[in-house]
Amino acid sequence: MTATRAKVPAKRADAQRSIEAILDAAIRSLSRNPEASVSEIAKTAGVGRVTVYGHFPNRADLVEAAMTRAIADGHAGLEAVDLSGDPREALARLIDSSWQLVSQSRSLLTAAQDVLSPGRIRELHAGPVERVEGLVERGRAEGVFRTDLPTTWLVGVLHSIMHSAADEINAGRLTPDVAADYIAATALSAFTPPSLAG
Amino acid sequence: MTATRAKVPAKRADAQRSIEAILDAAIRSLSRNPEASVSEIAKTAGVGRVTVYGHFPNRADLVEAAMTRAIADGHAGLEAVDLSGDPREALARLIDSSWQLVSQSRSLLTAAQDVLSPGRIRELHAGPVERVEGLVERGRAEGVFRTDLPTTWLVGVLHSIMHSAADEINAGRLTPDVAADYIAATALSAFTPPSLAG
């Protein structure tokens, strides 16, 4: 692979840098405004529209690439969260970090939902979802998370509680500073085995 | 009012019947296809497009009126649910009936989300939401629902769990027959006071 890499023409390396700059600009622009146009993104990236269209045939392709990149970056950050020890405490730590990402990415997600199918958006999230699933499975095996409902259901519930928090913040009924605590308190109760509840 | 009603010209009564037929057709058409056009809705109602536009200046107005009507009809049905007795059992009954409505109205809601703001959609749901809030408040007063999180948050969580169920069904990971039970089991755990949980 190193030999191949060394042969990459300078032109291709330039193209790669241009793509990176466009994706960075797309993430920044769409995070401010989910309806940001290709022209705005090009301007933020410091390139012309024609250059953007040279790499991404249409806006939907660009939004999908930006979303893919943002999820990959976020997933890398979540990898740093320590998931060892008590699964309940590990889940609270993971929620705290995940929530920051969900909260920052709301506008980008809105942009993605406008151009991608729910199935495609789920596919893009497969990496982060797998990590949550692994933790939930461990908690079930250790008897601290419920087993009367499927793991996929519990992960879906956690996901929807996070988006509910974002909706409540948008509606002015929740302040961002308490959101992670509310989400964790709710999810941990929802995940508790019924036999352990009152 | 009776005197006034008797004076309503036949023309106005006809217009009212025409509006009812259009709204019925809009609910039916949008429940099959959230992108149903005004032409399709007019055809289903057995009237011309011009007649529809005579009552609803544009498609968004028509979708909003259809959504308003569907919620009013659904709300009337929910009023029949007995909310007395143990708040947990009452909540399970309310979830069972509400879920049928949410499940049937997914396509219509998608249509509404395309043309109405989240704030407007929330306003339209104010009636049904108030009823849930009243039940949650009673459960809190009786010590069976948690008070460490606000009522609005708990109602939002219930709402998002229902929509999560609809997403899971669409994704083929949940069968409709168990959905109401999953939603109730999850919400009741999430609503349990932490002091009563294990």
PDB file of C-alpha atoms in Angstrom, chain A residues 3-83:
ATOM      1  CA  ALA A   3       4.269   1.922  -2.740  1.00  0.00           C
ATOM      2  CA  THR A   4       0.871   2.711  -4.236  1.00  0.00           C
ATOM      3  CA  ARG A   5       0.490   5.755  -2.013  1.00  0.00           C
ATOM      4  CA  ALA A   6       3.865   7.141  -3.055  1.00  0.00           C
ATOM      5  CA  LYS A   7       2.727   7.036  -6.668  1.00  0.00           C
ATOM      6  CA  VAL A   8      -0.416   9.093  -6.019  1.00  0.00           C
ATOM      7  CA  PRO A   9      -0.073  12.112  -8.310  1.00  0.00           C
ATOM      8  CA  ALA A  10       0.080  15.545  -6.684  1.00  0.00           C
ATOM      9  CA  LYS A  11      -3.224  16.288  -8.433  1.00  0.00           C
ATOM     10  CA  ARG A  12      -4.966  13.561  -6.503  1.00  0.00           C
ATOM     11  CA  ALA A  13      -3.517  14.761  -3.185  1.00  0.00           C
ATOM     12  CA  ASP A  14      -4.853  18.247  -4.018  1.00  0.00           C
ATOM     13  CA  ALA A  15      -8.271  16.772  -4.782  1.00  0.00           C
ATOM     14  CA  GLN A  16      -8.223  14.966  -1.425  1.00  0.00           C
ATOM     15  CA  ARG A  17      -7.392  18.212   0.412  1.00  0.00           C
ATOM     16  CA  SER A  18     -10.166  19.966  -1.490  1.00  0.00           C
ATOM     17  CA  ILE A  19     -12.671  17.251  -0.499  1.00  0.00           C
ATOM     18  CA  GLU A  20     -11.614  17.526   3.158  1.00  0.00           C
ATOM     19  CA  ALA A  21     -12.051  21.314   3.095  1.00  0.00           C
ATOM     20  CA  ILE A  22     -15.480  20.983   1.475  1.00  0.00           C
ATOM     21  CA  LEU A  23     -16.639  18.380   4.041  1.00  0.00           C
ATOM     22  CA  ASP A  24     -15.401  20.538   6.942  1.00  0.00           C
ATOM     23  CA  ALA A  25     -17.239  23.506   5.465  1.00  0.00           C
ATOM     24  CA  ALA A  26     -20.394  21.435   4.889  1.00  0.00           C
ATOM     25  CA  ILE A  27     -20.420  20.255   8.523  1.00  0.00           C
ATOM     26  CA  ARG A  28     -19.919  23.825   9.771  1.00  0.00           C
ATOM     27  CA  SER A  29     -22.521  25.349   7.425  1.00  0.00           C
ATOM     28  CA  LEU A  30     -25.188  22.678   7.935  1.00  0.00           C
ATOM     29  CA  SER A  31     -24.676  22.816  11.715  1.00  0.00           C
ATOM     30  CA  ARG A  32     -25.630  26.499  11.573  1.00  0.00           C
ATOM     31  CA  ASN A  33     -28.377  26.125   8.970  1.00  0.00           C
ATOM     32  CA  PRO A  34     -29.825  22.768   7.829  1.00  0.00           C
ATOM     33  CA  GLU A  35     -30.864  24.433   4.562  1.00  0.00           C
ATOM     34  CA  ALA A  36     -27.395  25.779   3.725  1.00  0.00           C
ATOM     35  CA  SER A  37     -26.973  25.755  -0.070  1.00  0.00           C
ATOM     36  CA  VAL A  38     -24.095  24.310  -2.074  1.00  0.00           C
ATOM     37  CA  SER A  39     -23.061  27.909  -2.856  1.00  0.00           C
ATOM     38  CA  GLU A  40     -22.842  28.794   0.848  1.00  0.00           C
ATOM     39  CA  ILE A  41     -20.856  25.636   1.578  1.00  0.00           C
ATOM     40  CA  ALA A  42     -18.503  26.362  -1.336  1.00  0.00           C
ATOM     41  CA  LYS A  43     -18.005  29.910  -0.060  1.00  0.00           C
ATOM     42  CA  THR A  44     -17.244  28.650   3.486  1.00  0.00           C
ATOM     43  CA  ALA A  45     -14.740  26.168   1.998  1.00  0.00           C
ATOM     44  CA  GLY A  46     -13.132  28.924  -0.086  1.00  0.00           C
ATOM     45  CA  VAL A  47     -13.740  27.108  -3.377  1.00  0.00           C
ATOM     46  CA  GLY A  48     -16.115  27.606  -6.302  1.00  0.00           C
ATOM     47  CA  ARG A  49     -19.441  25.809  -6.761  1.00  0.00           C
ATOM     48  CA  VAL A  50     -18.049  24.013  -9.788  1.00  0.00           C
ATOM     49  CA  THR A  51     -15.298  22.506  -7.625  1.00  0.00           C
ATOM     50  CA  VAL A  52     -17.885  21.221  -5.131  1.00  0.00           C
ATOM     51  CA  TYR A  53     -19.996  19.699  -7.919  1.00  0.00           C
ATOM     52  CA  GLY A  54     -16.818  18.131  -9.322  1.00  0.00           C
ATOM     53  CA  HIS A  55     -16.591  16.028  -6.145  1.00  0.00           C
ATOM     54  CA  PHE A  56     -20.285  15.760  -5.183  1.00  0.00           C
ATOM     55  CA  PRO A  57     -22.734  15.558  -8.116  1.00  0.00           C
ATOM     56  CA  ASN A  58     -25.592  17.012  -6.059  1.00  0.00           C
ATOM     57  CA  ARG A  59     -26.415  18.518  -2.676  1.00  0.00           C
ATOM     58  CA  ALA A  60     -27.798  15.221  -1.310  1.00  0.00           C
ATOM     59  CA  ASP A  61     -24.449  13.490  -1.972  1.00  0.00           C
ATOM     60  CA  LEU A  62     -22.644  16.301  -0.180  1.00  0.00           C
ATOM     61  CA  VAL A  63     -24.999  16.203   2.827  1.00  0.00           C
ATOM     62  CA  GLU A  64     -24.614  12.422   3.057  1.00  0.00           C
ATOM     63  CA  ALA A  65     -20.822  12.669   2.925  1.00  0.00           C
ATOM     64  CA  ALA A  66     -20.854  15.412   5.598  1.00  0.00           C
ATOM     65  CA  MET A  67     -23.130  13.335   7.848  1.00  0.00           C
ATOM     66  CA  THR A  68     -20.940  10.242   7.344  1.00  0.00           C
ATOM     67  CA  ARG A  69     -17.836  12.250   8.272  1.00  0.00           C
ATOM     68  CA  ALA A  70     -19.484  13.874  11.338  1.00  0.00           C
ATOM     69  CA  ILE A  71     -20.636  10.471  12.620  1.00  0.00           C
ATOM     70  CA  ALA A  72     -17.180   8.960  12.080  1.00  0.00           C
ATOM     71  CA  ASP A  73     -15.570  11.855  13.975  1.00  0.00           C
ATOM     72  CA  GLY A  74     -18.142  11.592  16.770  1.00  0.00           C
ATOM     73  CA  HIS A  75     -17.763   7.834  16.962  1.00  0.00           C
ATOM     74  CA  ALA A  76     -14.001   8.231  17.356  1.00  0.00           C
ATOM     75  CA  GLY A  77     -14.671  10.552  20.328  1.00  0.00           C
ATOM     76  CA  LEU A  78     -17.113   8.091  21.909  1.00  0.00           C
ATOM     77  CA  GLU A  79     -14.495   5.315  21.623  1.00  0.00           C
ATOM     78  CA  ALA A  80     -12.617   7.188  24.341  1.00  0.00           C
ATOM     79  CA  VAL A  81     -15.464   6.746  26.854  1.00  0.00           C
ATOM     80  CA  ASP A  82     -14.637   4.081  29.459  1.00  0.00           C
ATOM     81  CA  LEU A  83     -17.389   1.447  29.290  1.00  0.00           C
TER      82      LEU A  83
END
